[in-house]
Short mmCIF file of C-alpha atoms and ligand atoms in Angstrom, two decimals:
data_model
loop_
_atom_site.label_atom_id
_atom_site.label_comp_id
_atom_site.label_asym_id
_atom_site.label_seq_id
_atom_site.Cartn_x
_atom_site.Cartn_y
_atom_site.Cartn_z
CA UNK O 1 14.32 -12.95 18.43
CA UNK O 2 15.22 -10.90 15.54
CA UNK O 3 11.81 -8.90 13.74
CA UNK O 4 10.17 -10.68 10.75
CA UNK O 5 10.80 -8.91 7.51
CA UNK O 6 8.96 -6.80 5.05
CA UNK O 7 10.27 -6.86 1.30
CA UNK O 8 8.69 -3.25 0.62
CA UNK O 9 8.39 -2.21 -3.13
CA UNK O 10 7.76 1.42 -3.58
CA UNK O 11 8.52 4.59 -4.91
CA UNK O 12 10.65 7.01 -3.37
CA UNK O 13 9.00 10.35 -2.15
CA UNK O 14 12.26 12.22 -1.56
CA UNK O 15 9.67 14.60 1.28
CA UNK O 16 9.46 11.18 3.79
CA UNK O 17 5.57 12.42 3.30
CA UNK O 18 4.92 9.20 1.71
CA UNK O 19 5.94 6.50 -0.52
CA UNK O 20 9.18 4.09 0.62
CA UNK O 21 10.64 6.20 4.01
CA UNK O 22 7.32 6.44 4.72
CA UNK O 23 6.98 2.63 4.71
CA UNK O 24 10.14 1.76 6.51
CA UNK O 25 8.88 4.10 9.10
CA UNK O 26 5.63 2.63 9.72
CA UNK O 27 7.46 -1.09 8.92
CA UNK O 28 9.53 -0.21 11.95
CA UNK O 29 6.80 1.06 13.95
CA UNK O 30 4.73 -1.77 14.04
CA UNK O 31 7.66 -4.20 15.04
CA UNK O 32 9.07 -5.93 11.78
CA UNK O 33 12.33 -4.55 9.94
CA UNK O 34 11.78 -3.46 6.68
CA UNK O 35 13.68 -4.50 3.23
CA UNK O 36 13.35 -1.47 0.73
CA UNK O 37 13.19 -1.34 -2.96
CA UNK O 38 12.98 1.67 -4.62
CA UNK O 39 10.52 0.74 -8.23
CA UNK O 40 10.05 4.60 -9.27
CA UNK O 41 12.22 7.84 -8.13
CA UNK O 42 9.68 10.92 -7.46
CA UNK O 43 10.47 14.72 -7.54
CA UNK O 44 7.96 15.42 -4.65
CA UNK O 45 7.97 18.43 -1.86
CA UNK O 46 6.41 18.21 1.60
CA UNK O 47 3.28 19.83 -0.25
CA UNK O 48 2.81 17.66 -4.03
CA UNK O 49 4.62 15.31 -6.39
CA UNK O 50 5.66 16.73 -9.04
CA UNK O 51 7.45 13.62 -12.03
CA UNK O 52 8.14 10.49 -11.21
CA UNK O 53 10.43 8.43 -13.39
CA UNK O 54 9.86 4.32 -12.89
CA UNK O 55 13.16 2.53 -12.05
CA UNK O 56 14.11 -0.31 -14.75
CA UNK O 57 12.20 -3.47 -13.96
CA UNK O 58 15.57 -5.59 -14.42
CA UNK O 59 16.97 -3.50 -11.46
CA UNK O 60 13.88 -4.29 -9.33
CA UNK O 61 13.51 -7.82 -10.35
CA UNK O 62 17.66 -8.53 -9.32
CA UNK O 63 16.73 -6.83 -6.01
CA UNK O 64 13.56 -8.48 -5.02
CA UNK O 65 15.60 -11.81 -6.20
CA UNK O 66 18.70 -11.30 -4.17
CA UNK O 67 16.63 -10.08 -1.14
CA UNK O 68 14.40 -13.14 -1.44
CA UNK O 69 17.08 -15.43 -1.96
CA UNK O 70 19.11 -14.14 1.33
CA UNK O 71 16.29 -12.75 3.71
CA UNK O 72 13.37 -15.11 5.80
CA UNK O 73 10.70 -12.64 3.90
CA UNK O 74 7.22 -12.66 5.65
CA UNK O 75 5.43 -10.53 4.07
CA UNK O 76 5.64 -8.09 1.09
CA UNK O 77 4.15 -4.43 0.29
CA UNK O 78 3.55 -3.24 -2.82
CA UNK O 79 3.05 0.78 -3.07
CA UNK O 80 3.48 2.69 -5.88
CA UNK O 81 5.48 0.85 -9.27
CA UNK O 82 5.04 3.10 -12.09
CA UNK O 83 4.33 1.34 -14.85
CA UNK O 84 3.18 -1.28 -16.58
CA UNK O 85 6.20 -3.67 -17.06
CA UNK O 86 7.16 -2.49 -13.46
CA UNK O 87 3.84 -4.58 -12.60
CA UNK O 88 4.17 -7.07 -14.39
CA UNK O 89 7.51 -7.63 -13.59
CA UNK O 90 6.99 -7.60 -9.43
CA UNK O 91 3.63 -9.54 -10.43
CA UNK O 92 6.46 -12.71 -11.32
CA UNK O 93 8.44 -12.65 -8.70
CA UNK O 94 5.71 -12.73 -5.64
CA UNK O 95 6.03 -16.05 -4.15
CA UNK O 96 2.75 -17.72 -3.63
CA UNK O 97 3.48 -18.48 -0.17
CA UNK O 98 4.29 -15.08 1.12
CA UNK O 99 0.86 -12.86 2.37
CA UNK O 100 1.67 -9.69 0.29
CA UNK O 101 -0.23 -6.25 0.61
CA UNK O 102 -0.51 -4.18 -2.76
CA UNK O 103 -2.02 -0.34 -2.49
CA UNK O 104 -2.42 0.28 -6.44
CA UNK O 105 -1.42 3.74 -6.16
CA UNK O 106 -2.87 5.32 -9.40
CA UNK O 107 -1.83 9.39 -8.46
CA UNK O 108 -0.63 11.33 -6.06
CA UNK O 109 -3.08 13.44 -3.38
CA UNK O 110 -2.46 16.70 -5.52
CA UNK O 111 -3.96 15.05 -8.82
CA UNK O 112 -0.22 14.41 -10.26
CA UNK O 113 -0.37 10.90 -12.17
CA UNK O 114 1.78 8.46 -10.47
CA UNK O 115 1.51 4.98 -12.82
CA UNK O 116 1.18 5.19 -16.44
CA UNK O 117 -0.54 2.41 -17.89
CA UNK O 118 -4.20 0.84 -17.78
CA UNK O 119 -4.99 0.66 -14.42
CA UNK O 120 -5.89 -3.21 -14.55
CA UNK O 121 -2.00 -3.91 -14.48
CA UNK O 122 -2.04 -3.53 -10.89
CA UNK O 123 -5.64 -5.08 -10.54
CA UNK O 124 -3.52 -8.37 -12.04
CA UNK O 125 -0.43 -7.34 -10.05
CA UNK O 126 -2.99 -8.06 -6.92
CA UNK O 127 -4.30 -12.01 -7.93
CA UNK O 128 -4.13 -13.55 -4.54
CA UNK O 129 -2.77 -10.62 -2.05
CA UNK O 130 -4.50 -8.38 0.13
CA UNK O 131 -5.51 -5.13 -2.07
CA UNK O 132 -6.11 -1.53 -0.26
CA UNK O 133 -7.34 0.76 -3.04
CA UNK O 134 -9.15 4.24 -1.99
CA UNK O 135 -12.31 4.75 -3.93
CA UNK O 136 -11.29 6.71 -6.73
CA UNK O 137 -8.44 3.36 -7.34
CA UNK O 138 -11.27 1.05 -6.87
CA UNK O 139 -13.74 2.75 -9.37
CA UNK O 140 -10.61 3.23 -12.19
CA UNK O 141 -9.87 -0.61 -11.63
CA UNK O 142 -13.20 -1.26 -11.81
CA UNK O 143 -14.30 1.17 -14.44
CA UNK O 144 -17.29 1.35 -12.45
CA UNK O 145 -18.44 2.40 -9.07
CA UNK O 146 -16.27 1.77 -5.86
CA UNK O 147 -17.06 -1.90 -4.20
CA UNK O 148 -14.74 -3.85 -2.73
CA UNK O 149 -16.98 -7.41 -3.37
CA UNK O 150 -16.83 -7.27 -6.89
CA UNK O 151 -13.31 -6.55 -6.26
CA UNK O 152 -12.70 -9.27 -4.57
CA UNK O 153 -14.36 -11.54 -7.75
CA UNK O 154 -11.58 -10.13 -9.77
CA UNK O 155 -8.54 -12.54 -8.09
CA UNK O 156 -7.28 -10.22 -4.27
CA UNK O 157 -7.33 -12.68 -1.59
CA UNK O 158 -9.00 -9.93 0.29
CA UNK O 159 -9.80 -6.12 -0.65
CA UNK O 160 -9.96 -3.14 2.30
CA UNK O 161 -11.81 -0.50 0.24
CA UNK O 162 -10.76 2.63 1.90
CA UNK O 163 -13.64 5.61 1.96
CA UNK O 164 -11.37 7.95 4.15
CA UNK O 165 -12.11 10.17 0.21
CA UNK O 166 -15.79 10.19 0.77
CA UNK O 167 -17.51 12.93 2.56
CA UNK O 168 -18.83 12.32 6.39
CA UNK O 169 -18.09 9.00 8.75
CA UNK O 170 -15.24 7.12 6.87
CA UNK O 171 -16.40 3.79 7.10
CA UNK O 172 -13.29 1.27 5.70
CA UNK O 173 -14.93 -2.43 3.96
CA UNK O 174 -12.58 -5.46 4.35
CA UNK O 175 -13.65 -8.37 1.61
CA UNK O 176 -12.89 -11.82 2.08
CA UNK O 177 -13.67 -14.96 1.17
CA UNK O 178 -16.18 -15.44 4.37
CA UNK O 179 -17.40 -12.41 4.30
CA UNK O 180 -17.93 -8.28 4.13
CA UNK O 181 -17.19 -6.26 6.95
CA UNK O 182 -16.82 -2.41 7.84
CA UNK O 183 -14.79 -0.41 9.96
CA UNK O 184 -16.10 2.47 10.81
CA UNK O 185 -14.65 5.74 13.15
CA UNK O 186 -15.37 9.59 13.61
CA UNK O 187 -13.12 11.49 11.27
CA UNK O 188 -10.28 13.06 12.38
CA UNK O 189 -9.81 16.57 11.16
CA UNK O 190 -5.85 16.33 10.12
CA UNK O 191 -4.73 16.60 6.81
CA UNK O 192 -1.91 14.19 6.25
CA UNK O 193 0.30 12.76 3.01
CA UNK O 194 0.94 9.05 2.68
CA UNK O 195 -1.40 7.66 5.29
CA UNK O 196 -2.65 4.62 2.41
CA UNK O 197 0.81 4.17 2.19
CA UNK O 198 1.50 3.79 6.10
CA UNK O 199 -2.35 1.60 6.24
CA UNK O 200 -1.12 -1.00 3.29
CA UNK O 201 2.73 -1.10 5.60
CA UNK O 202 1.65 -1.72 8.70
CA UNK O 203 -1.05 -4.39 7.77
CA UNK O 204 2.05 -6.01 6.34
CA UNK O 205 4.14 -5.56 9.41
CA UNK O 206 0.94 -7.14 11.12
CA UNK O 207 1.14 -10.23 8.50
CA UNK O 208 5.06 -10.41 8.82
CA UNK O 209 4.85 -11.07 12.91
CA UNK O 210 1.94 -13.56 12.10
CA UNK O 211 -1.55 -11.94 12.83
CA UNK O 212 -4.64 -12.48 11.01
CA UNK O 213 -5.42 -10.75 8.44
CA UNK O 214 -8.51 -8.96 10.29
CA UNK O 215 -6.27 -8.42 13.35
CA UNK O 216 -3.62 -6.92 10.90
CA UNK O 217 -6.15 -4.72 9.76
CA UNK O 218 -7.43 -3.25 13.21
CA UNK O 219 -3.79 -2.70 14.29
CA UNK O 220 -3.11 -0.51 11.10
CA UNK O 221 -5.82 1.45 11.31
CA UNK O 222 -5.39 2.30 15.00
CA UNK O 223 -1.87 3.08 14.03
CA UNK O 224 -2.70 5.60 10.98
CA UNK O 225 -5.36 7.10 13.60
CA UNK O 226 -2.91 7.89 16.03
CA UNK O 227 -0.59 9.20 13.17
CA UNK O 228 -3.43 11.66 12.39
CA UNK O 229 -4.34 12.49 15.58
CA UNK O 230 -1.12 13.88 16.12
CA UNK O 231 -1.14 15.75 12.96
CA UNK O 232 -4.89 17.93 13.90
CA UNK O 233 -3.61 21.50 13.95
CA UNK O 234 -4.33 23.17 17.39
N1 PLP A 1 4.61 9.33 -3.59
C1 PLP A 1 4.68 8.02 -3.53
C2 PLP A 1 5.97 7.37 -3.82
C3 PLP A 1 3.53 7.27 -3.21
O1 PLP A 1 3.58 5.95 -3.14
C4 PLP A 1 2.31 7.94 -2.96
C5 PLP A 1 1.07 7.29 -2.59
O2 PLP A 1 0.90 6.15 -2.42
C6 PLP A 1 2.28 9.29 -3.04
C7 PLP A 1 3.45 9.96 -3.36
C8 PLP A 1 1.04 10.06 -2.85
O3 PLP A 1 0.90 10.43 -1.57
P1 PLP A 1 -0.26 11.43 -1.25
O4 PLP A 1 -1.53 10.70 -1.57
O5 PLP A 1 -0.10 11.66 0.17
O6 PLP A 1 -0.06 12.61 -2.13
#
């Protein structure tokens, strides 16, 4: 049996640190085959992003049509898409009955903006997927503090708040409909690009090859662990 698909939607970190090879890497990884849209280009260096330029939303929307049209698509990750009308465009063309992960990636590690637009574009972009923000995304689609159940009153499906940003134990809180629950393990002392982007991909993958969501979850963080484990300098 062939693996399920991914229909990934991301921008394009040139470095493989993060962003769309990233994806397809982890996609691969985690046992589904991954279909890759490009909906920004990025100057970007093993070490910071730099620009970013969005790709033209017509060129994205063709793509995601043709590859829908022609592929069995089980599930879809959103990453990074720019811009507004890159949101908004994507935000059309998710089909309701296809689980799809979006990581509303707001800026890049080193501080370098990497959406322009008001933030709640990719709050919208999210109605009825699985969102993954980090706690500085969740507080600017908020405008508020951090917390994934008021989130999750906004229109996800679910919300995984990630608190891998705040100091001590990160502790990870996945909202759903029956309830609030937290994932907590000791820090590992790596320092790593892209590792929301690889979390948000492989809880896809997980989705595309049919596991529950929490299941989906669990397997992507174990994964991102082990990705960091191997990254603590000796
Ligand atoms: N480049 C792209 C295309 C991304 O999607 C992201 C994050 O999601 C980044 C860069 C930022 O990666 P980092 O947080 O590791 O700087």
């Amino acid at each position: 049996m062939s693996a399920p698909a991914v229909l990934v939607l991301a921008g394009l970190d040139p470095s493989g640190g993060a962003g769309l090879l990233a994806d397809a890497e982890t996609v691969r990884a985690m046992g589904a085959r991954p279909l890759c849209v490009a909906t920004a280009l990025t100057v970007q260096t093993t070490r910071a992003a730099r620009r970013f330029q969005p790709v033209d939303p017509s060129l994205i929307a063709d793509a995601i049509r043709a590859l829908l049209e022609e592929e069995d698509v089980r599930a879809i990750k959103v990453g990074m898409v720019g811009d507004a009308a890159n949101a908004r465009a994507i935000r059309a063309l998710l089909p309701a009955g296809i689980p799809a992960v979006v990581d509303p990636v707001l800026a890049a590690s080193s501080g370098v903006p990497l959406f322009s637009g008001p933030p709640r574009e990719l709050l919208e972009l999210a109605r009825g997927a699985i969102l993954t923000p980090n706690v500085a995304e969740a507080e600017a689609l908020l405008g508020g503090s951090a917390d994934a159940g008021k989130l999750l009153e906004r229109g996800p499906l679910a919300v995984l708040l990630k608190g891998g940003h705040l100091a001590g134990e990160p502790v990870d809180v996945l909202a759903t409909a029956s309830g609030i629950e937290q994932f907590a393990a000791p820090r590992i002392p790596a320092e790593a690009r892209g590792t929301g982007c690889r979390l948000a991909s492989a809880i896809a993958a997980g989705l595309a090859r049919g596991d529950p969501l929490r299941d989906a979850v669990i397997a992507a963080r174990w994964h991102v662990r082990e990705y960091l484990q191997e990254r603590v300098p000796v």
